[in-house]
Short mmCIF file of C-alpha atoms in Angstrom, two decimals:
data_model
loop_
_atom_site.label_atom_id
_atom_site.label_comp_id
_atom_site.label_asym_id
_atom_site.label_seq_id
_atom_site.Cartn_x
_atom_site.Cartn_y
_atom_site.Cartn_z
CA UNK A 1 0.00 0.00 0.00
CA UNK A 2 1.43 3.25 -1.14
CA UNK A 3 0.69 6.07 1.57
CA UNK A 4 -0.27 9.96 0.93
CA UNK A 5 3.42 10.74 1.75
CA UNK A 6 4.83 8.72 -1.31
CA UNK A 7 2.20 10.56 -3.39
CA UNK A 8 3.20 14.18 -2.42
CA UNK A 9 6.70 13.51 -3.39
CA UNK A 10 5.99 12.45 -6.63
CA UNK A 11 3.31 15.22 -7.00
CA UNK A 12 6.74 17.57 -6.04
CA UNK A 13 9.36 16.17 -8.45
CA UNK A 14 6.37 16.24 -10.95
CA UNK A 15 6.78 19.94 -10.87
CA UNK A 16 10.40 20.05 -10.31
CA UNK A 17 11.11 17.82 -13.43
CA UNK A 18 8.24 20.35 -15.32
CA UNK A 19 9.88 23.29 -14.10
CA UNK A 20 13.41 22.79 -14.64
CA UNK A 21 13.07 21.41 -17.78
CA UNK A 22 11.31 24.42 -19.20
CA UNK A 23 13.64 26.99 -17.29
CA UNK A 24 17.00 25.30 -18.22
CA UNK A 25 15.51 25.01 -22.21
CA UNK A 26 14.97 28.89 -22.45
CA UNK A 27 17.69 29.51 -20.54
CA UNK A 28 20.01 27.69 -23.57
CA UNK A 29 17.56 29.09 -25.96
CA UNK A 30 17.79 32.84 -24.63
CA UNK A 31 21.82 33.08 -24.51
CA UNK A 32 22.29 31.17 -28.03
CA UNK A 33 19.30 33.34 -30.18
CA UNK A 34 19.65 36.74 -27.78
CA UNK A 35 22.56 39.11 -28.97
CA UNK A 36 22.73 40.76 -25.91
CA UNK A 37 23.00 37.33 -24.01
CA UNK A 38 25.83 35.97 -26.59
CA UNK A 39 28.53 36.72 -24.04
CA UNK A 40 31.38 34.44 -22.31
CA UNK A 41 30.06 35.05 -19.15
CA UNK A 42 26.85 33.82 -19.84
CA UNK A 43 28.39 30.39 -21.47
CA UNK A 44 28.75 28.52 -18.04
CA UNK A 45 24.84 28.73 -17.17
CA UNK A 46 23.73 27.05 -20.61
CA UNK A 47 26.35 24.49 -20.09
CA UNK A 48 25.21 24.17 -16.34
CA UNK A 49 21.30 24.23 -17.65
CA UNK A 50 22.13 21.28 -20.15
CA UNK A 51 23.57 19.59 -16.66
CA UNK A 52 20.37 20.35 -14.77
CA UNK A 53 18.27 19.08 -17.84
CA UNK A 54 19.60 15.66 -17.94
CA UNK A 55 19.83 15.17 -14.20
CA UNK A 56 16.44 15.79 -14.06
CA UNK A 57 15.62 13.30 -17.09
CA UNK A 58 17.74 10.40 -15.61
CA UNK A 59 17.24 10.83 -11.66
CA UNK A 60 14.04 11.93 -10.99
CA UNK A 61 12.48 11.01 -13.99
CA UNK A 62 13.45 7.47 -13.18
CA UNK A 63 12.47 7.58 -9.65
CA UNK A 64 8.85 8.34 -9.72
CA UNK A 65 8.43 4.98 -10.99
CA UNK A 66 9.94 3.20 -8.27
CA UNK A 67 7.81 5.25 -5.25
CA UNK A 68 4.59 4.62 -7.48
CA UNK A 69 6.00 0.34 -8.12
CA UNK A 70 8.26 -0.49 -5.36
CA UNK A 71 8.88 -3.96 -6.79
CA UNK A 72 9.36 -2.57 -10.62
CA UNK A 73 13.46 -2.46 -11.49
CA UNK A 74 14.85 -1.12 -14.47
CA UNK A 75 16.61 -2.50 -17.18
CA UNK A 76 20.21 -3.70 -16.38
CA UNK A 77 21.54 -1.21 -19.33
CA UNK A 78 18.96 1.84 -17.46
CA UNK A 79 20.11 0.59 -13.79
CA UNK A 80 23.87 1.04 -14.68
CA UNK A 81 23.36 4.44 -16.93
CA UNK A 82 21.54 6.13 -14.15
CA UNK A 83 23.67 4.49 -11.05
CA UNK A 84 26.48 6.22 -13.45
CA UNK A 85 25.67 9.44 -14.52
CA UNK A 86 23.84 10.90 -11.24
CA UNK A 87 26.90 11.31 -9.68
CA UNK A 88 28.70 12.02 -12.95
CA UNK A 89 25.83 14.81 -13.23
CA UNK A 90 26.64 15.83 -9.47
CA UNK A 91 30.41 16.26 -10.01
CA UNK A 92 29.69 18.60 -13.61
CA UNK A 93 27.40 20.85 -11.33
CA UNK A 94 29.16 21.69 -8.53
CA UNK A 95 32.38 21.79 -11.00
CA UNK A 96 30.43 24.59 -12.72
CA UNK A 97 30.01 26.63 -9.26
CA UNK A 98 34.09 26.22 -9.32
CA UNK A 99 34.21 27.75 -12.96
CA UNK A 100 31.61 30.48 -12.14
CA UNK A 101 33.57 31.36 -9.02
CA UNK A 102 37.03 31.67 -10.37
CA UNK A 103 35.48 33.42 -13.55
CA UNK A 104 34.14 36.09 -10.65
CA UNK A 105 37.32 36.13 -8.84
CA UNK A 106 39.67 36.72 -11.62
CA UNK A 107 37.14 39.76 -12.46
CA UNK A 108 36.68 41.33 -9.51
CA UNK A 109 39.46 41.18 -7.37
CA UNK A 110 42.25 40.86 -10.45
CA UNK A 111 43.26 42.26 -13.58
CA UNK A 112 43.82 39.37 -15.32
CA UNK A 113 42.15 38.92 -18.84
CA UNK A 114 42.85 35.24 -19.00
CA UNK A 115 39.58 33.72 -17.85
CA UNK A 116 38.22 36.63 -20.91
CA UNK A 117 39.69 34.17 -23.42
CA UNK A 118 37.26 31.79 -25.16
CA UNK A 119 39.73 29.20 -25.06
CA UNK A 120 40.55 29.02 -21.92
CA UNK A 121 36.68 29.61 -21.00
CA UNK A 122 35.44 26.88 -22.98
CA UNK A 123 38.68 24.55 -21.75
CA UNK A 124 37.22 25.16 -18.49
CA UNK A 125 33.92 23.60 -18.93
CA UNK A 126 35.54 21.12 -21.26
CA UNK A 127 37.22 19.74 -17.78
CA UNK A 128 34.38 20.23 -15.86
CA UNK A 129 32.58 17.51 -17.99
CA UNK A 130 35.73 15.13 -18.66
CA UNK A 131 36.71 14.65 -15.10
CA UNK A 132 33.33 13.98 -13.74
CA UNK A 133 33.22 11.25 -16.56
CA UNK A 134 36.47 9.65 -16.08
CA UNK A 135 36.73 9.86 -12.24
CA UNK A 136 33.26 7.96 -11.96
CA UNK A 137 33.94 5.50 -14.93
CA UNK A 138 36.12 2.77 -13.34
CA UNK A 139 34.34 2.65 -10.27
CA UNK A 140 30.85 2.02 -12.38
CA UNK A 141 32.83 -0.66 -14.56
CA UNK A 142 34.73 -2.71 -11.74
CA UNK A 143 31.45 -2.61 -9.06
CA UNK A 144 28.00 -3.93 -9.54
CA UNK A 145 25.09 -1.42 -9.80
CA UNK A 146 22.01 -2.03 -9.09
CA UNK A 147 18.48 -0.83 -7.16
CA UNK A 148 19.41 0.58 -4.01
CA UNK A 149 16.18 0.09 -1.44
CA UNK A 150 17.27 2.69 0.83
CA UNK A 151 18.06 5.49 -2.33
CA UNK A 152 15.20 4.16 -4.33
CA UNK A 153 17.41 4.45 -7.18
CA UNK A 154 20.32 2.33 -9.11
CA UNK A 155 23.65 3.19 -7.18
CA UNK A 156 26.93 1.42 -6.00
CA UNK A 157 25.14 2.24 -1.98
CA UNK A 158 25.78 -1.32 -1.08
CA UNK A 159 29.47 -1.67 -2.10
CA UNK A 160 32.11 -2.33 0.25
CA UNK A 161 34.63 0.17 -1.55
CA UNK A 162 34.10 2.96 0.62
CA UNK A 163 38.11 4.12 -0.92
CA UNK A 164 36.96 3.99 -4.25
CA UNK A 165 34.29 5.79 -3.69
CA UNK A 166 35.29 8.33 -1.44
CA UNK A 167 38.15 9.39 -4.07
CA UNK A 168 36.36 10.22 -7.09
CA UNK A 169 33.96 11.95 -4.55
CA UNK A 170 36.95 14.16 -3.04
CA UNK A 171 38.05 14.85 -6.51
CA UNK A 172 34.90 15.94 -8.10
CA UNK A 173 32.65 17.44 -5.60
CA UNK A 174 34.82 18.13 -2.15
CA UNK A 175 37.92 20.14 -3.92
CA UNK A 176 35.62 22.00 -6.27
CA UNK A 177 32.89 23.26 -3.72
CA UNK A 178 36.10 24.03 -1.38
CA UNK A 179 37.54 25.98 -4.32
CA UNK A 180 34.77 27.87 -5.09
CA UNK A 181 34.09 29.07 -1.52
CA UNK A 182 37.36 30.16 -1.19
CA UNK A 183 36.47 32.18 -4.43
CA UNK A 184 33.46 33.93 -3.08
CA UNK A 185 35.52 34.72 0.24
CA UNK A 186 38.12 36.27 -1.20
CA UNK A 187 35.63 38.12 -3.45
CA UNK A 188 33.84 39.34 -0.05
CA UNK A 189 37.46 40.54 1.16
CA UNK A 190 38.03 42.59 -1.37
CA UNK A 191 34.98 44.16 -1.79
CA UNK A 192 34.88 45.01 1.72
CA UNK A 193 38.29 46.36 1.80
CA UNK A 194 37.32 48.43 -1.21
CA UNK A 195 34.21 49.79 0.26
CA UNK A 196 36.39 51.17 3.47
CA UNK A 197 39.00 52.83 0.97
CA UNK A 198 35.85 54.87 -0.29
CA UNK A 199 34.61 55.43 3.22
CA UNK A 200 38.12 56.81 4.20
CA UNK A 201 38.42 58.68 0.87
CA UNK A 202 35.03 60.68 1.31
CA UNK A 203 35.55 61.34 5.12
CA UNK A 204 39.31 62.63 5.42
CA UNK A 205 40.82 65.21 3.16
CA UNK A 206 42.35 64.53 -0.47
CA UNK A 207 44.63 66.07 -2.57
CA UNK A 208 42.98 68.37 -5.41
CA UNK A 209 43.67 70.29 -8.15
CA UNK A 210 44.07 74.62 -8.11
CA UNK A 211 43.84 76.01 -11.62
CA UNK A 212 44.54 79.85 -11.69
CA UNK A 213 44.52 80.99 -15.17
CA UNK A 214 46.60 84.29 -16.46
CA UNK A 215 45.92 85.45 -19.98
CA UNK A 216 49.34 85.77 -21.92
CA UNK A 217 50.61 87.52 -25.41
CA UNK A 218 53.32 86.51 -28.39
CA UNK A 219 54.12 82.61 -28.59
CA UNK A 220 52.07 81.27 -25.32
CA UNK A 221 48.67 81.32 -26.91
CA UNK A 222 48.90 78.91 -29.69
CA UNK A 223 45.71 77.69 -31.78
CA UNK A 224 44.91 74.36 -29.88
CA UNK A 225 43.35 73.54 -26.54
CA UNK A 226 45.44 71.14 -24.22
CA UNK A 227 44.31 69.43 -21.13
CA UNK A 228 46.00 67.85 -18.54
CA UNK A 229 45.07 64.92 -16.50
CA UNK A 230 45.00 65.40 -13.09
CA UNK A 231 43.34 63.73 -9.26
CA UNK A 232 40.51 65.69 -9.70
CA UNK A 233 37.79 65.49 -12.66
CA UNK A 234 36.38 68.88 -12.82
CA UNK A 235 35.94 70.96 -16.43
CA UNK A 236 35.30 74.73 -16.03
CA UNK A 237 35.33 77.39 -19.02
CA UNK A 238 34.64 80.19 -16.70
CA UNK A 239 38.67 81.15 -17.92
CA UNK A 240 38.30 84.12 -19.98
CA UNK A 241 38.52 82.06 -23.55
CA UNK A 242 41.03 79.35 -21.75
CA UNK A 243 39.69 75.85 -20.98
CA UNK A 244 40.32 73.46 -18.29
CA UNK A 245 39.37 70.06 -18.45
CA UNK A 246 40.37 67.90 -15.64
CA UNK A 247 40.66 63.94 -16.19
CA UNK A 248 41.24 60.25 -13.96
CA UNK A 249 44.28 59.23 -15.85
CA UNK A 250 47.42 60.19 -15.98
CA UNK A 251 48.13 61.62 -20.08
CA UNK A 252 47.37 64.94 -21.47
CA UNK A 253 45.98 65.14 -25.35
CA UNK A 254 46.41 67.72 -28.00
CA UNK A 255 42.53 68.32 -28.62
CA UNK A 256 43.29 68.32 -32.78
CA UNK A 257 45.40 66.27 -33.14
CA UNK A 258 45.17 63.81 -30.86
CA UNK A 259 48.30 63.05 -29.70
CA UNK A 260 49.45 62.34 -26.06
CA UNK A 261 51.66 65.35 -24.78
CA UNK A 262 54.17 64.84 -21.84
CA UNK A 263 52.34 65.36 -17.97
CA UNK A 264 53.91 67.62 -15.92
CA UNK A 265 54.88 66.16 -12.75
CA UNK A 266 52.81 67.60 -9.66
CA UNK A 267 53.88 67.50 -5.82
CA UNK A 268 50.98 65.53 -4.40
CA UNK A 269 51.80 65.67 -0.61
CA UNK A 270 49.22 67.56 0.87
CA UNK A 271 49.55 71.50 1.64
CA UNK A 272 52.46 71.67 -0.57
CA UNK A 273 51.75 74.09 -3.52
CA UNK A 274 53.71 73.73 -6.78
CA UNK A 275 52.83 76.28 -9.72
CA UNK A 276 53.51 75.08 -13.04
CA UNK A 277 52.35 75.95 -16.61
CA UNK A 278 49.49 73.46 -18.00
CA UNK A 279 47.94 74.38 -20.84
CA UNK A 280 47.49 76.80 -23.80
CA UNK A 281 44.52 78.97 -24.52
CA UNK A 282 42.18 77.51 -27.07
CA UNK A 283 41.21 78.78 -30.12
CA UNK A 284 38.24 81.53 -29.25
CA UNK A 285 40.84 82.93 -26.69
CA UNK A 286 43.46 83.41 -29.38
CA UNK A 287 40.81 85.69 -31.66
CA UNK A 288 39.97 87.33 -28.02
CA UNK A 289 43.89 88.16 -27.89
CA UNK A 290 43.75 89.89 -31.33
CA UNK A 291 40.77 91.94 -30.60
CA UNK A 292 42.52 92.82 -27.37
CA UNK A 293 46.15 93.48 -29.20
CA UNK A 294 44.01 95.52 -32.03
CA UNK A 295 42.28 97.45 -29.17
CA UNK A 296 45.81 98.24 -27.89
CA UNK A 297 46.97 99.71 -30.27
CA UNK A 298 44.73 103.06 -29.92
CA UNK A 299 45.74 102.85 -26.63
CA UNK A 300 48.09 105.97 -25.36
CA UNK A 301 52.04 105.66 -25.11
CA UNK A 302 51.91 105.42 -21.71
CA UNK A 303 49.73 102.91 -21.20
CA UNK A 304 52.00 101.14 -24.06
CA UNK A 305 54.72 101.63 -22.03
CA UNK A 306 53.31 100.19 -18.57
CA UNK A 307 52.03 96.83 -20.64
CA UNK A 308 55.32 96.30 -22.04
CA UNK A 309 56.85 96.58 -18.41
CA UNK A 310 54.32 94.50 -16.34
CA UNK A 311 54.64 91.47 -19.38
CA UNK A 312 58.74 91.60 -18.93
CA UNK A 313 58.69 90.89 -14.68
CA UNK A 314 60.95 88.47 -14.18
CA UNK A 315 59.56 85.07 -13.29
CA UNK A 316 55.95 85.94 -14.74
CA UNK A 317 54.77 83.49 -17.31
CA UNK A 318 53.05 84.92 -19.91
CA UNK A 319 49.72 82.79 -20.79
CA UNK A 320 48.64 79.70 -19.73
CA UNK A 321 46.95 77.96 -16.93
CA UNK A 322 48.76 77.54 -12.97
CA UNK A 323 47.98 74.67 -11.15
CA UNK A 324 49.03 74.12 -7.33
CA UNK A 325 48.21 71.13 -5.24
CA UNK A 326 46.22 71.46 -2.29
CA UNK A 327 44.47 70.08 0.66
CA UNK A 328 41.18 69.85 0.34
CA UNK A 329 37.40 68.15 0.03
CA UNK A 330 37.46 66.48 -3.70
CA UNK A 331 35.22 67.74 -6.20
CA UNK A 332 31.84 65.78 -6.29
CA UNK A 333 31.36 66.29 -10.32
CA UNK A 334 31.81 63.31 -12.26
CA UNK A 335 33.37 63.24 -15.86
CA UNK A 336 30.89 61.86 -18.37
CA UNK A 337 33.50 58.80 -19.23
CA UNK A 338 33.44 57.77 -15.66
CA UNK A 339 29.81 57.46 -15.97
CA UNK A 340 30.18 53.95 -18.72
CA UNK A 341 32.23 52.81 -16.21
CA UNK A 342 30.20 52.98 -13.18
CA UNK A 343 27.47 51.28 -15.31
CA UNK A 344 30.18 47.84 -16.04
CA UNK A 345 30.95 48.00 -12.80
CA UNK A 346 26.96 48.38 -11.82
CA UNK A 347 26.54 45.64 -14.09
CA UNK A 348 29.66 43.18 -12.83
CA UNK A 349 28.01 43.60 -9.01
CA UNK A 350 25.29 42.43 -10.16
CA UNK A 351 26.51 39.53 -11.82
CA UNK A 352 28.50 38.76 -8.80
CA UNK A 353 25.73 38.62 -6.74
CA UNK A 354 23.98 36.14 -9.18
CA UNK A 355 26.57 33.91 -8.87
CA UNK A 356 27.10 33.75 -5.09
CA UNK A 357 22.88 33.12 -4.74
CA UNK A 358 23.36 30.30 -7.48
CA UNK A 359 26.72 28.82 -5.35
CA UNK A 360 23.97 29.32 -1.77
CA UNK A 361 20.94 28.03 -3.56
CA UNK A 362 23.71 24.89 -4.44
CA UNK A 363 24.85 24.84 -1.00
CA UNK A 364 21.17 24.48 0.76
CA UNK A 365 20.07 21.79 -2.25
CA UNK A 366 22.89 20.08 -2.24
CA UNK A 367 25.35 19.82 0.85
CA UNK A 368 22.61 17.75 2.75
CA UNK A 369 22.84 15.12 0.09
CA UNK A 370 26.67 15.00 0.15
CA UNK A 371 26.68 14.78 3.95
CA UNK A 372 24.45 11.39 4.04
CA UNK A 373 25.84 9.75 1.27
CA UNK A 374 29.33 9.95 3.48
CA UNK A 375 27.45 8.78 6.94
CA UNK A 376 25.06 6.61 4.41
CA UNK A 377 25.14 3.95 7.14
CA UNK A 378 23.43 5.70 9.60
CA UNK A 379 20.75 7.27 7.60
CA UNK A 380 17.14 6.18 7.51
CA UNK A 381 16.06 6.30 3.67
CA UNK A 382 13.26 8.80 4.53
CA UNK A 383 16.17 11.11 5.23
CA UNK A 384 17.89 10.12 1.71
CA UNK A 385 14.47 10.78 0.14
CA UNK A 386 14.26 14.07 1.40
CA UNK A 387 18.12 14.76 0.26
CA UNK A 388 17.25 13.50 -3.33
CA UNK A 389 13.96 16.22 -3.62
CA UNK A 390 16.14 18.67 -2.68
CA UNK A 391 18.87 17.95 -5.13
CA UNK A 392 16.29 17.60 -7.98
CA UNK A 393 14.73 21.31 -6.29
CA UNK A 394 18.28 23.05 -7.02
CA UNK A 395 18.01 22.28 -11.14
CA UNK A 396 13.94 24.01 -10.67
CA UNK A 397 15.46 26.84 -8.92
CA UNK A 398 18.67 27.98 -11.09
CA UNK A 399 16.31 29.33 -14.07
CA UNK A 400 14.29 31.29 -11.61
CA UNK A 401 17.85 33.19 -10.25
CA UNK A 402 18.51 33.87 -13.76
CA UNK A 403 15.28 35.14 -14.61
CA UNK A 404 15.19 37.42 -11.38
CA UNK A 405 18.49 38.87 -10.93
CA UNK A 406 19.64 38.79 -14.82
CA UNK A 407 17.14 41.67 -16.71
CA UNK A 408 18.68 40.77 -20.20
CA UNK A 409 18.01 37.01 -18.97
CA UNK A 410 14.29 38.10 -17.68
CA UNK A 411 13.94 40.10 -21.25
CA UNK A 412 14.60 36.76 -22.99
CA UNK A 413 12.41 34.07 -21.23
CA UNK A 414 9.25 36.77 -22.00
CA UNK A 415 10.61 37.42 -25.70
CA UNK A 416 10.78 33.54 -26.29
CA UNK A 417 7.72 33.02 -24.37
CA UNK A 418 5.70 35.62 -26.18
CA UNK A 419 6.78 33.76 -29.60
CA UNK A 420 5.52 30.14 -28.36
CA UNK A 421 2.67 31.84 -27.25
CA UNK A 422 1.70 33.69 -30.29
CA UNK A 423 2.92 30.49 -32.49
CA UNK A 424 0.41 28.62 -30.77
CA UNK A 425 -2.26 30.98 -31.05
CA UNK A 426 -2.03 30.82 -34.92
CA UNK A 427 -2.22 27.07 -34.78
CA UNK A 428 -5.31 27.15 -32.94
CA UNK A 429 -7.27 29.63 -35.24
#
């Protein structure tokens, strides 16, 4: 007699196997036909979705028929393909958590470009798969499988090899889940640390940027606007004709032409003020110079006379822009190139935090699972059925992250949807 309890759980992983196999599909369908999703980053979820999709075709799948007959056995070619490939399926999941997390580490808190590299990407997941096969293989070729009572599925549970076991195990599920919190640690670290710099940085004092500008004759107004990179990103054409512009990085650029021009070095130690010449007047305060020099001319001797003597003090430049360095509060304006960056970097946070749900929604599915199967002995199987639900629940669950914390993901299940929607509609009329 089959009780209500037995019924429920195959009601459950009903919906589980419904729901992950519809999620995982548009999740592969959505990165390969979206532009917008055809990115590297996005290349480890299809290739964990194809994971989730046949671990829900050959474990749970398989099981609902032994809760609903629990004296039906599969074939002997079924028993051994699903005693092999669930924990083949197991290893290539929580392999991908390792690949996600050192993908986010070697973003965030590096500036390596290597994990950017499609080869090395797609070698990745290439290992994640191969490993998980070959590790498991042997064991599944040397050792009987068969129907497990207690698991309700085909498995090696009855085998005296706890060694061979344990090994492929350590190799394929214990090192990579280890590796990949390590990842998301050291990614908390850093972020941390980096949020305190900015603290620090916006309460205590910081080095900025004092532009005095002093209009100049002859030679020292030439026909093209230069700017100078400084600490401080501030633009201002309040400068009689002359234009400052400052910038985050450390080259200045001849507006016309384009080419870099040597920085001046600047004193940054705080309260120590350095004067130096930074830039020319541009080209509207060059024709403002010859209406002023035309001007002069009707001008009286005298006043001739007093020009000529105030441009020749000694130690006066003649044109140009002073800078000193001071102490001071930094200037809250933001360049408009600074603002493409704050969007990646909007955009990498939240990808981060994607990835560390996925590797907690893994951790709550999955870590009960792993911990019975090494205390299997001392058990009870209503325990292991529980265990098994939840592993099947993390495959339902991964499309639903995407979906809520990806938009272009989100953007893609509708678009798709809306087309098997409307496709059916026709069909109908």
């Amino acid at each position: 007699m089959i009780s209500t309890w037995v019924y429920f759980v195959v009601f459950v992983l009903a919906i589980i196997i419904t729901v992950t196999l519809i999620g995982c599909l548009l999740t592969i369908i959505a990165i390969w036909t979206r532009p917008v999703l055809r990115k590297l980053v996005n290349v480890p979820l299809a290739s964990l979705s194809c994971a989730d999709i046949l671990y829900s075709i050959i474990g749970p799948a398989l099981w609902i028929p032994v809760f609903l007959h629990p004296q039906w056995e599969p074939p002997g070619a079924l028993c051994w393909l699903q005693g092999y490939l669930n924990p083949v399926l197991w290893g290539v999941s929580v392999s991908h958590m390792m690949c996600i997390a050192l993908q986010r580490y070697f973003i965030v808190c590096t500036n390596s470009t290597r994990l950017k590299s499609k080869r090395v990407l797609f070698g990745m997941l290439f290992l994640t798969w191969l490993v998980s096969i070959i590790a498991y293989l042997p064991l599944h070729v040397m050792e009987e499988v068969k129907l497990d009572p207690k698991f309700k599925r085909c498995s090696l549970g009855a085998t005296p090899n706890i060694l061979g076991k344990f090994i492929p195990m350590f190799i394929t599920v214990i090192i990579p889940y280890i590796t990949a919190l390590t990842c998301y640690v050291l990614i908390y670290n850093h972020v941390r640390k980096s949020k305190k710099r900015v603290k620090a940085n916006a309460v205590n004092p910081s080095n900025r940027l004092a532009v005095s500008y002093s209009r100049g004759e002859g030679g020292s107004a030439g026909p093209s606007t230069k700017t100078v990179s400084a600490n401080e990103a501030n633009s201002s054409k309040d400068l009689d004709g002359g234009v400052w512009m400052g910038v985050c990085d450390s080259s200045s650029r001849d507006v016309n032409n384009q080419k870099p021009t040597q920085q001046p070095k600047i004193d940054s130690e705080p309260g120590k003020t350095k004067r130096i010449m930074v830039a020319e007047m541009s080209d509207q305060a060059g024709s403002n110079e010859k209406q002023q020099h035309s001007q002069d001319k009707d001008s009286s001797p005298s006043d001739e006379k007093q020009k000529n003597d105030d441009d020749d003090e000694p130690g006066k430049p003649k044109g140009g822009l002073q800078v000193a360095t001071l102490a001071g509060p930094a200037c809250p304006r933001v360049p408009q190139n600074q603002g493409n960056a704050s969007q990646n970097s909007s955009a990498e946070r939240q990808i981060t935090k994607m990835t560390l749900i996925l590797f907690a929604v893994y951790t709550a599915c999955c870590m009960p699972m792993t911990i019975m199967v090494l205390f299997s002995s001392q058990v009870p199987s209503e325990a292991f059925l529980v265990g098994q639900v939840l592993m099947a629940l993390n495959g339902a669950l991964n499309p639903i992250v995407y979906g809520l914390m990806n938009k272009n993901i989100r953007q893609g299940y509708k678009h798709i949807w809306n087309k098997i929607v409307s496709f059916i509609t026709r069909q109908t009329r």
